[in-house]
Tab-separated table of C-alpha atoms in Angstrom:
chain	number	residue	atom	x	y	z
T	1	UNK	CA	-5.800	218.037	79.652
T	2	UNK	CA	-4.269	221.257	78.401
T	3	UNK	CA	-6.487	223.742	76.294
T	4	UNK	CA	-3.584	223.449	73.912
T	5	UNK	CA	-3.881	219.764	73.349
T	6	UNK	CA	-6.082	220.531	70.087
T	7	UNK	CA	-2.777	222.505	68.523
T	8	UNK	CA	-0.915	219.762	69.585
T	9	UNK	CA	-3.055	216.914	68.057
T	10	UNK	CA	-3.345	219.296	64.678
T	11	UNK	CA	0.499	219.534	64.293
T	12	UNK	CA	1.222	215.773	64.969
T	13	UNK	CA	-0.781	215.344	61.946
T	14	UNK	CA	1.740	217.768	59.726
T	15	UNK	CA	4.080	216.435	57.072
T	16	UNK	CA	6.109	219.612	56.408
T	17	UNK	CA	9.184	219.993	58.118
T	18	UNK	CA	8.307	224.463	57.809
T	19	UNK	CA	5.077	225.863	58.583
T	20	UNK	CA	2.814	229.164	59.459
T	21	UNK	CA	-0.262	229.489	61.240
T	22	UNK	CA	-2.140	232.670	62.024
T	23	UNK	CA	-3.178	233.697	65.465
T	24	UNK	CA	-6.940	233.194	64.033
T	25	UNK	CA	-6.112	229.673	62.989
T	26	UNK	CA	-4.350	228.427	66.405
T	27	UNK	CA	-7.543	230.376	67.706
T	28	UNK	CA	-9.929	228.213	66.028
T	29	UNK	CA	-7.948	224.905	66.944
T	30	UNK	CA	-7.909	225.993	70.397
T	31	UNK	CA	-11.327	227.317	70.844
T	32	UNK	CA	-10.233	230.660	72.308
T	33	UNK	CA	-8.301	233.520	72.011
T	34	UNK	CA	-4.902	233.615	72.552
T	35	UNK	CA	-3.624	235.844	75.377
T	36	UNK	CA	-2.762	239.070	74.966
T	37	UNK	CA	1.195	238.132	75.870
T	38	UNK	CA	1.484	235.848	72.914
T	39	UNK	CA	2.322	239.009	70.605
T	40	UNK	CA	5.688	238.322	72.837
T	41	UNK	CA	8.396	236.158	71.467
T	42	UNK	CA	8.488	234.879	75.205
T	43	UNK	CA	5.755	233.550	75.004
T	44	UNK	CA	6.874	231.655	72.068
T	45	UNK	CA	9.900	230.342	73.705
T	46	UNK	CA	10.532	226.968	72.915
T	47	UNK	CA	13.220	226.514	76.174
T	48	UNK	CA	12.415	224.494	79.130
T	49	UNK	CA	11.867	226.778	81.837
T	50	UNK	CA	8.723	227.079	84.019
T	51	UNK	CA	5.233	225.644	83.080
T	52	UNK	CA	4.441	226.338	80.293
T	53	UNK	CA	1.516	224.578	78.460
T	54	UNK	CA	1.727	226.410	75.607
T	55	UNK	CA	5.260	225.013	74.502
T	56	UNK	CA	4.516	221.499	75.758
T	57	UNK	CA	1.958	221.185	72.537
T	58	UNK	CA	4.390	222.115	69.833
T	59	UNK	CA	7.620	220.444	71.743
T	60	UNK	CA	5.514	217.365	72.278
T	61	UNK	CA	4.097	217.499	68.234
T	62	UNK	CA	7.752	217.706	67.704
T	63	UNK	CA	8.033	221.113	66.771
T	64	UNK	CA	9.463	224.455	67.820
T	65	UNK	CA	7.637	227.718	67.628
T	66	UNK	CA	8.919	231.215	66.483
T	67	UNK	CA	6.580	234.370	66.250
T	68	UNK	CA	6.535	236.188	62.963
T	69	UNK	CA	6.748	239.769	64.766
T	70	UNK	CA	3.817	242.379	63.666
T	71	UNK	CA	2.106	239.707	61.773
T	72	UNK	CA	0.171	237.901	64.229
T	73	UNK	CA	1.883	234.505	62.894
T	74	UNK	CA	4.145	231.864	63.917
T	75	UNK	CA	6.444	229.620	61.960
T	76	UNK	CA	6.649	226.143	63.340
T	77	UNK	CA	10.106	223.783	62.087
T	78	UNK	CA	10.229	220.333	62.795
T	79	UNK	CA	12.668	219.456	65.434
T	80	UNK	CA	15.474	217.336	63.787
């Protein structure tokens, strides 16, 4: 069980093809802060490389992830 698994769960449930979510709002799904390397787009990086729990709950939800630079959000688009 990853401590992502309640982001995941929250954006299988999602209709919208396009969507934000604050750093405070993944924060509250999650039940923690985020890490101080998530103001990174590499952290964000959707590409298979490494382990990297993170990615595995918005690729498995069927999304991918891009950070909204300086605003502390993230856009997620449905992966066609």
């Amino acid at each position: 069980m990853s401590i992502y698994d309640p982001l995941r769960d929250y954006l299988r449930l999602q209709k919208l093809r396009e969507f934000e979510l604050a750093f405070l709002e993944i924060e509250k799904l999650i039940g923690r802060r985020l890490p101080k390397s998530a103001d990174r787009p590499q952290w964000w990086a959707n590409q298979k490389d490494g382990l990297r729990p993170q990615r595995d709950a918005w690729r498995d939800a069927g999304y991918d992830a891009f950070l909204i630079k300086g605003r502390d959000r993230v856009r997620f688009c449905r992966v066609s």
